[in-house]
Amino acid sequence: MDVKIEPSWKIALSTLFDQPYFSKITAHLKTEKALNSTIYPKGTLIFNAFEQTPFDQVKVVILGQDPYHNPGQAMGLSFSVPEGVKTPPSLVNIYKELHKDIGMPIPTTGNLTNWAQQGVLLLNAVLTVRANEPGSHSKIGWMDFTDDVIKIISAQKKNVVFLLWGNFAQQKQVFIDATKHKILKAAHPSPLSAHNGFFGCKHFSSTNQYLTQYQNNPIDWMP
């Protein structure tokens, strides 16, 4: 895989592209291509989270699981969908909590590029998926790669807010140095679990309070 990635990330992650797991990812995606499998997101968007949020600008990390697997949804940013695509249920609940937490009007778009460009890394743990098969690429090496990404952010940066929603995301806290970063945990915003502690978590106001405390600009959460 020819990795075209934003320059500051290319430096930060330089050792990762030589790891055996990255060769495994590349080989798997080549095999899928040879079989004419449909993979989401399209190739130019696989590293979109890194493209939109340069390493030196990361202030917040929102961790998702794997990309949307239906046509037209995946755009390489966790929880986000392109302009004009119906807002997915988990993002609807994120917007409800934003409204409750900071009074933000419910947006009409599900495109979170504006968050990403302010320093919110919208990182999925798995960066690709086969069409209509959720979790289909969860064992091809992506998790090793993104675990290392989290470790590098933790080691090389300070005062980053990590939003860990749901059990899957919370397993990643072992890679984060809590003495120099802020970890906020809550239930996943999925309709199946949002009422178990996502609603009322106030993560968005808490994030901005922490960023302001450490002389960082707060996030404008309106997409």
mmCIF file of C-alpha atoms in Angstrom, residues 5-215:
data_model
loop_
_atom_site.group_PDB
_atom_site.id
_atom_site.type_symbol
_atom_site.label_atom_id
_atom_site.label_comp_id
_atom_site.label_asym_id
_atom_site.label_seq_id
_atom_site.Cartn_x
_atom_site.Cartn_y
_atom_site.Cartn_z
ATOM 1 C CA ILE A 5 -0.140 10.548 4.805
ATOM 2 C CA GLU A 6 0.128 14.071 6.178
ATOM 3 C CA PRO A 7 3.822 15.024 6.729
ATOM 4 C CA SER A 8 3.824 15.432 10.532
ATOM 5 C CA TRP A 9 2.141 12.015 10.897
ATOM 6 C CA LYS A 10 4.600 10.466 8.439
ATOM 7 C CA ILE A 11 7.417 11.504 10.783
ATOM 8 C CA ALA A 12 5.613 10.461 13.988
ATOM 9 C CA LEU A 13 4.574 7.070 12.595
ATOM 10 C CA SER A 14 7.665 6.392 10.469
ATOM 11 C CA THR A 15 8.575 3.152 12.265
ATOM 12 C CA LEU A 16 5.055 1.705 11.988
ATOM 13 C CA PHE A 17 5.007 1.337 8.215
ATOM 14 C CA ASP A 18 7.915 -1.124 8.439
ATOM 15 C CA GLN A 19 6.182 -3.357 10.984
ATOM 16 C CA PRO A 20 5.137 -6.898 9.962
ATOM 17 C CA TYR A 21 1.500 -6.059 10.719
ATOM 18 C CA PHE A 22 1.559 -3.301 8.101
ATOM 19 C CA SER A 23 2.795 -5.722 5.456
ATOM 20 C CA LYS A 24 -0.051 -8.029 6.491
ATOM 21 C CA ILE A 25 -2.608 -5.210 6.072
ATOM 22 C CA THR A 26 -1.220 -4.327 2.649
ATOM 23 C CA ALA A 27 -1.244 -7.944 1.469
ATOM 24 C CA HIS A 28 -4.815 -8.446 2.665
ATOM 25 C CA LEU A 29 -6.102 -5.326 0.893
ATOM 26 C CA LYS A 30 -4.325 -6.378 -2.328
ATOM 27 C CA THR A 31 -6.012 -9.788 -2.118
ATOM 28 C CA GLU A 32 -9.403 -8.152 -1.597
ATOM 29 C CA LYS A 33 -8.787 -5.933 -4.608
ATOM 30 C CA ALA A 34 -7.848 -8.940 -6.745
ATOM 31 C CA LEU A 35 -11.149 -10.565 -5.738
ATOM 32 C CA ASN A 36 -13.029 -7.383 -6.724
ATOM 33 C CA SER A 37 -14.327 -6.965 -3.172
ATOM 34 C CA THR A 38 -15.867 -3.598 -2.328
ATOM 35 C CA ILE A 39 -13.921 -1.973 0.502
ATOM 36 C CA TYR A 40 -14.916 1.100 2.513
ATOM 37 C CA PRO A 41 -13.802 3.800 2.696
ATOM 38 C CA LYS A 42 -12.279 4.259 -0.743
ATOM 39 C CA GLY A 43 -8.500 4.145 -0.853
ATOM 40 C CA THR A 44 -7.913 7.896 -0.822
ATOM 41 C CA LEU A 45 -9.901 8.208 2.424
ATOM 42 C CA ILE A 46 -8.381 5.337 4.441
ATOM 43 C CA PHE A 47 -6.032 7.779 6.211
ATOM 44 C CA ASN A 48 -8.422 10.736 6.135
ATOM 45 C CA ALA A 49 -8.370 11.139 9.938
ATOM 46 C CA PHE A 50 -4.624 11.762 9.757
ATOM 47 C CA GLU A 51 -4.972 14.036 6.734
ATOM 48 C CA GLN A 52 -7.562 16.277 8.381
ATOM 49 C CA THR A 53 -5.855 16.400 11.807
ATOM 50 C CA PRO A 54 -2.073 16.780 11.593
ATOM 51 C CA PHE A 55 -0.105 15.175 14.427
ATOM 52 C CA ASP A 56 1.123 18.501 15.763
ATOM 53 C CA GLN A 57 -2.475 19.755 16.027
ATOM 54 C CA VAL A 58 -4.079 16.795 17.858
ATOM 55 C CA LYS A 59 -5.916 18.023 20.980
ATOM 56 C CA VAL A 60 -8.717 15.451 21.298
ATOM 57 C CA VAL A 61 -9.053 11.791 20.242
ATOM 58 C CA ILE A 62 -12.483 10.221 19.673
ATOM 59 C CA LEU A 63 -12.057 6.497 19.144
ATOM 60 C CA GLY A 64 -14.477 4.493 17.016
ATOM 61 C CA GLN A 65 -14.440 0.798 16.120
ATOM 62 C CA ASP A 66 -14.555 0.229 12.352
ATOM 63 C CA PRO A 67 -15.882 2.159 9.342
ATOM 64 C CA TYR A 68 -19.518 2.231 8.276
ATOM 65 C CA HIS A 69 -20.091 -0.730 5.957
ATOM 66 C CA ASN A 70 -23.012 0.596 3.856
ATOM 67 C CA PRO A 71 -22.534 2.452 0.542
ATOM 68 C CA GLY A 72 -21.738 6.154 0.713
ATOM 69 C CA GLN A 73 -21.224 6.376 4.485
ATOM 70 C CA ALA A 74 -17.550 5.757 5.330
ATOM 71 C CA MET A 75 -15.222 8.738 4.957
ATOM 72 C CA GLY A 76 -12.270 7.763 7.161
ATOM 73 C CA LEU A 77 -13.432 9.750 10.208
ATOM 74 C CA SER A 78 -15.016 7.935 13.157
ATOM 75 C CA PHE A 79 -18.770 8.581 13.550
ATOM 76 C CA SER A 80 -18.777 10.941 10.530
ATOM 77 C CA VAL A 81 -20.641 10.632 7.212
ATOM 78 C CA PRO A 82 -20.358 12.762 4.061
ATOM 79 C CA GLU A 83 -22.558 15.767 3.404
ATOM 80 C CA GLY A 84 -26.071 14.755 2.365
ATOM 81 C CA VAL A 85 -25.955 11.302 3.986
ATOM 82 C CA LYS A 86 -28.483 10.583 6.748
ATOM 83 C CA THR A 87 -26.985 11.072 10.222
ATOM 84 C CA PRO A 88 -26.348 7.596 11.757
ATOM 85 C CA PRO A 89 -28.025 6.686 15.082
ATOM 86 C CA SER A 90 -24.888 6.967 17.261
ATOM 87 C CA LEU A 91 -24.122 10.417 15.872
ATOM 88 C CA VAL A 92 -27.747 11.453 16.439
ATOM 89 C CA ASN A 93 -27.180 10.608 20.111
ATOM 90 C CA ILE A 94 -23.865 12.489 20.178
ATOM 91 C CA TYR A 95 -25.753 15.538 18.918
ATOM 92 C CA LYS A 96 -28.460 15.049 21.581
ATOM 93 C CA GLU A 97 -25.798 15.037 24.288
ATOM 94 C CA LEU A 98 -24.146 18.131 22.784
ATOM 95 C CA HIS A 99 -27.508 19.892 22.867
ATOM 96 C CA LYS A 100 -28.075 18.863 26.485
ATOM 97 C CA ASP A 101 -24.492 19.610 27.552
ATOM 98 C CA ILE A 102 -23.756 22.947 25.872
ATOM 99 C CA GLY A 103 -27.077 23.949 24.280
ATOM 100 C CA MET A 104 -25.836 23.397 20.722
ATOM 101 C CA PRO A 105 -28.609 23.239 18.100
ATOM 102 C CA ILE A 106 -28.998 19.781 16.510
ATOM 103 C CA PRO A 107 -26.970 19.884 13.259
ATOM 104 C CA THR A 108 -28.460 18.910 9.907
ATOM 105 C CA THR A 109 -25.162 17.424 8.676
ATOM 106 C CA GLY A 110 -23.304 14.304 9.819
ATOM 107 C CA ASN A 111 -20.013 15.516 8.362
ATOM 108 C CA LEU A 112 -17.537 16.076 11.216
ATOM 109 C CA THR A 113 -14.644 17.396 9.114
ATOM 110 C CA ASN A 114 -14.896 20.706 10.987
ATOM 111 C CA TRP A 115 -14.099 18.908 14.248
ATOM 112 C CA ALA A 116 -11.150 17.141 12.646
ATOM 113 C CA GLN A 117 -9.720 20.395 11.326
ATOM 114 C CA GLN A 118 -9.786 21.872 14.832
ATOM 115 C CA GLY A 119 -7.633 19.088 16.279
ATOM 116 C CA VAL A 120 -10.153 16.319 17.018
ATOM 117 C CA LEU A 121 -8.627 13.061 15.749
ATOM 118 C CA LEU A 122 -11.613 10.938 14.672
ATOM 119 C CA LEU A 123 -9.804 7.605 14.756
ATOM 120 C CA ASN A 124 -11.358 4.239 14.043
ATOM 121 C CA ALA A 125 -9.473 1.283 15.555
ATOM 122 C CA VAL A 126 -9.904 -0.505 12.194
ATOM 123 C CA LEU A 127 -9.483 1.627 9.073
ATOM 124 C CA THR A 128 -11.208 -0.513 6.417
ATOM 125 C CA VAL A 129 -14.169 -2.867 6.096
ATOM 126 C CA ARG A 130 -15.666 -5.108 3.424
ATOM 127 C CA ALA A 131 -19.035 -3.846 2.149
ATOM 128 C CA ASN A 132 -21.981 -5.021 4.262
ATOM 129 C CA GLU A 133 -19.713 -7.067 6.568
ATOM 130 C CA PRO A 134 -19.079 -5.201 9.845
ATOM 131 C CA GLY A 135 -15.860 -6.237 11.558
ATOM 132 C CA SER A 136 -14.597 -8.036 8.446
ATOM 133 C CA HIS A 137 -11.154 -6.371 8.664
ATOM 134 C CA SER A 138 -10.829 -6.388 12.448
ATOM 135 C CA LYS A 139 -8.155 -9.087 12.414
ATOM 136 C CA ILE A 140 -5.955 -8.046 9.479
ATOM 137 C CA GLY A 141 -3.555 -5.913 11.539
ATOM 138 C CA TRP A 142 -5.254 -2.522 11.768
ATOM 139 C CA MET A 143 -5.716 -2.760 15.527
ATOM 140 C CA ASP A 144 -1.998 -3.281 16.047
ATOM 141 C CA PHE A 145 -1.385 -0.180 13.931
ATOM 142 C CA THR A 146 -3.926 2.053 15.700
ATOM 143 C CA ASP A 147 -2.880 0.801 19.156
ATOM 144 C CA ASP A 148 0.611 2.001 18.270
ATOM 145 C CA VAL A 149 -0.815 5.320 17.035
ATOM 146 C CA ILE A 150 -2.458 5.819 20.446
ATOM 147 C CA LYS A 151 0.807 4.926 22.212
ATOM 148 C CA ILE A 152 2.723 7.464 20.093
ATOM 149 C CA ILE A 153 0.204 10.235 20.783
ATOM 150 C CA SER A 154 0.414 9.435 24.492
ATOM 151 C CA ALA A 155 4.221 9.369 24.532
ATOM 152 C CA GLN A 156 4.992 12.340 22.282
ATOM 153 C CA LYS A 157 2.223 14.786 23.178
ATOM 154 C CA LYS A 158 0.711 16.153 26.380
ATOM 155 C CA ASN A 159 -2.690 17.437 27.538
ATOM 156 C CA VAL A 160 -4.683 15.509 24.929
ATOM 157 C CA VAL A 161 -8.280 14.589 25.805
ATOM 158 C CA PHE A 162 -9.194 10.971 24.993
ATOM 159 C CA LEU A 163 -12.942 10.297 24.719
ATOM 160 C CA LEU A 164 -13.468 6.569 25.246
ATOM 161 C CA TRP A 165 -17.087 5.573 24.645
ATOM 162 C CA GLY A 166 -18.082 1.967 25.297
ATOM 163 C CA ASN A 167 -16.143 -1.100 26.441
ATOM 164 C CA PHE A 168 -14.199 -1.503 23.204
ATOM 165 C CA ALA A 169 -12.738 2.014 23.316
ATOM 166 C CA GLN A 170 -12.103 1.817 27.055
ATOM 167 C CA GLN A 171 -9.817 -1.181 26.566
ATOM 168 C CA LYS A 172 -7.394 1.260 24.903
ATOM 169 C CA GLN A 173 -6.819 3.283 28.063
ATOM 170 C CA VAL A 174 -3.882 0.975 28.946
ATOM 171 C CA PHE A 175 -1.960 2.707 26.121
ATOM 172 C CA ILE A 176 -2.546 6.221 27.507
ATOM 173 C CA ASP A 177 -0.475 7.956 30.196
ATOM 174 C CA ALA A 178 -3.193 9.362 32.461
ATOM 175 C CA THR A 179 -0.653 11.516 34.326
ATOM 176 C CA LYS A 180 -0.303 13.874 31.358
ATOM 177 C CA HIS A 181 -3.543 13.385 29.408
ATOM 178 C CA LYS A 182 -7.254 13.543 30.229
ATOM 179 C CA ILE A 183 -9.273 10.330 29.821
ATOM 180 C CA LEU A 184 -13.072 10.658 29.747
ATOM 181 C CA LYS A 185 -15.113 7.452 29.731
ATOM 182 C CA ALA A 186 -18.805 6.820 29.128
ATOM 183 C CA ALA A 187 -21.161 4.299 27.574
ATOM 184 C CA HIS A 188 -21.213 4.086 23.785
ATOM 185 C CA PRO A 189 -23.611 6.539 22.088
ATOM 186 C CA SER A 190 -25.322 3.681 20.231
ATOM 187 C CA PRO A 191 -29.114 3.526 20.792
ATOM 188 C CA LEU A 192 -28.448 0.194 22.548
ATOM 189 C CA SER A 193 -26.342 1.778 25.289
ATOM 190 C CA ALA A 194 -26.584 5.591 25.264
ATOM 191 C CA HIS A 195 -29.071 5.585 28.163
ATOM 192 C CA ASN A 196 -26.568 3.654 30.309
ATOM 193 C CA GLY A 197 -24.303 6.640 30.879
ATOM 194 C CA PHE A 198 -23.581 8.407 27.608
ATOM 195 C CA PHE A 199 -26.463 10.821 28.010
ATOM 196 C CA GLY A 200 -25.482 13.247 30.743
ATOM 197 C CA CYS A 201 -21.730 12.526 30.538
ATOM 198 C CA LYS A 202 -20.966 16.189 29.678
ATOM 199 C CA HIS A 203 -17.822 15.154 27.830
ATOM 200 C CA PHE A 204 -17.953 18.075 25.418
ATOM 201 C CA SER A 205 -17.996 20.834 28.044
ATOM 202 C CA SER A 206 -15.440 18.879 30.120
ATOM 203 C CA THR A 207 -13.142 18.644 27.094
ATOM 204 C CA ASN A 208 -13.258 22.383 26.493
ATOM 205 C CA GLN A 209 -12.694 23.170 30.167
ATOM 206 C CA TYR A 210 -9.568 20.993 30.144
ATOM 207 C CA LEU A 211 -8.251 22.457 26.880
ATOM 208 C CA THR A 212 -8.772 25.998 28.163
ATOM 209 C CA GLN A 213 -7.024 25.103 31.433
ATOM 210 C CA TYR A 214 -3.921 24.151 29.417
ATOM 211 C CA GLN A 215 -4.005 27.201 27.125
#
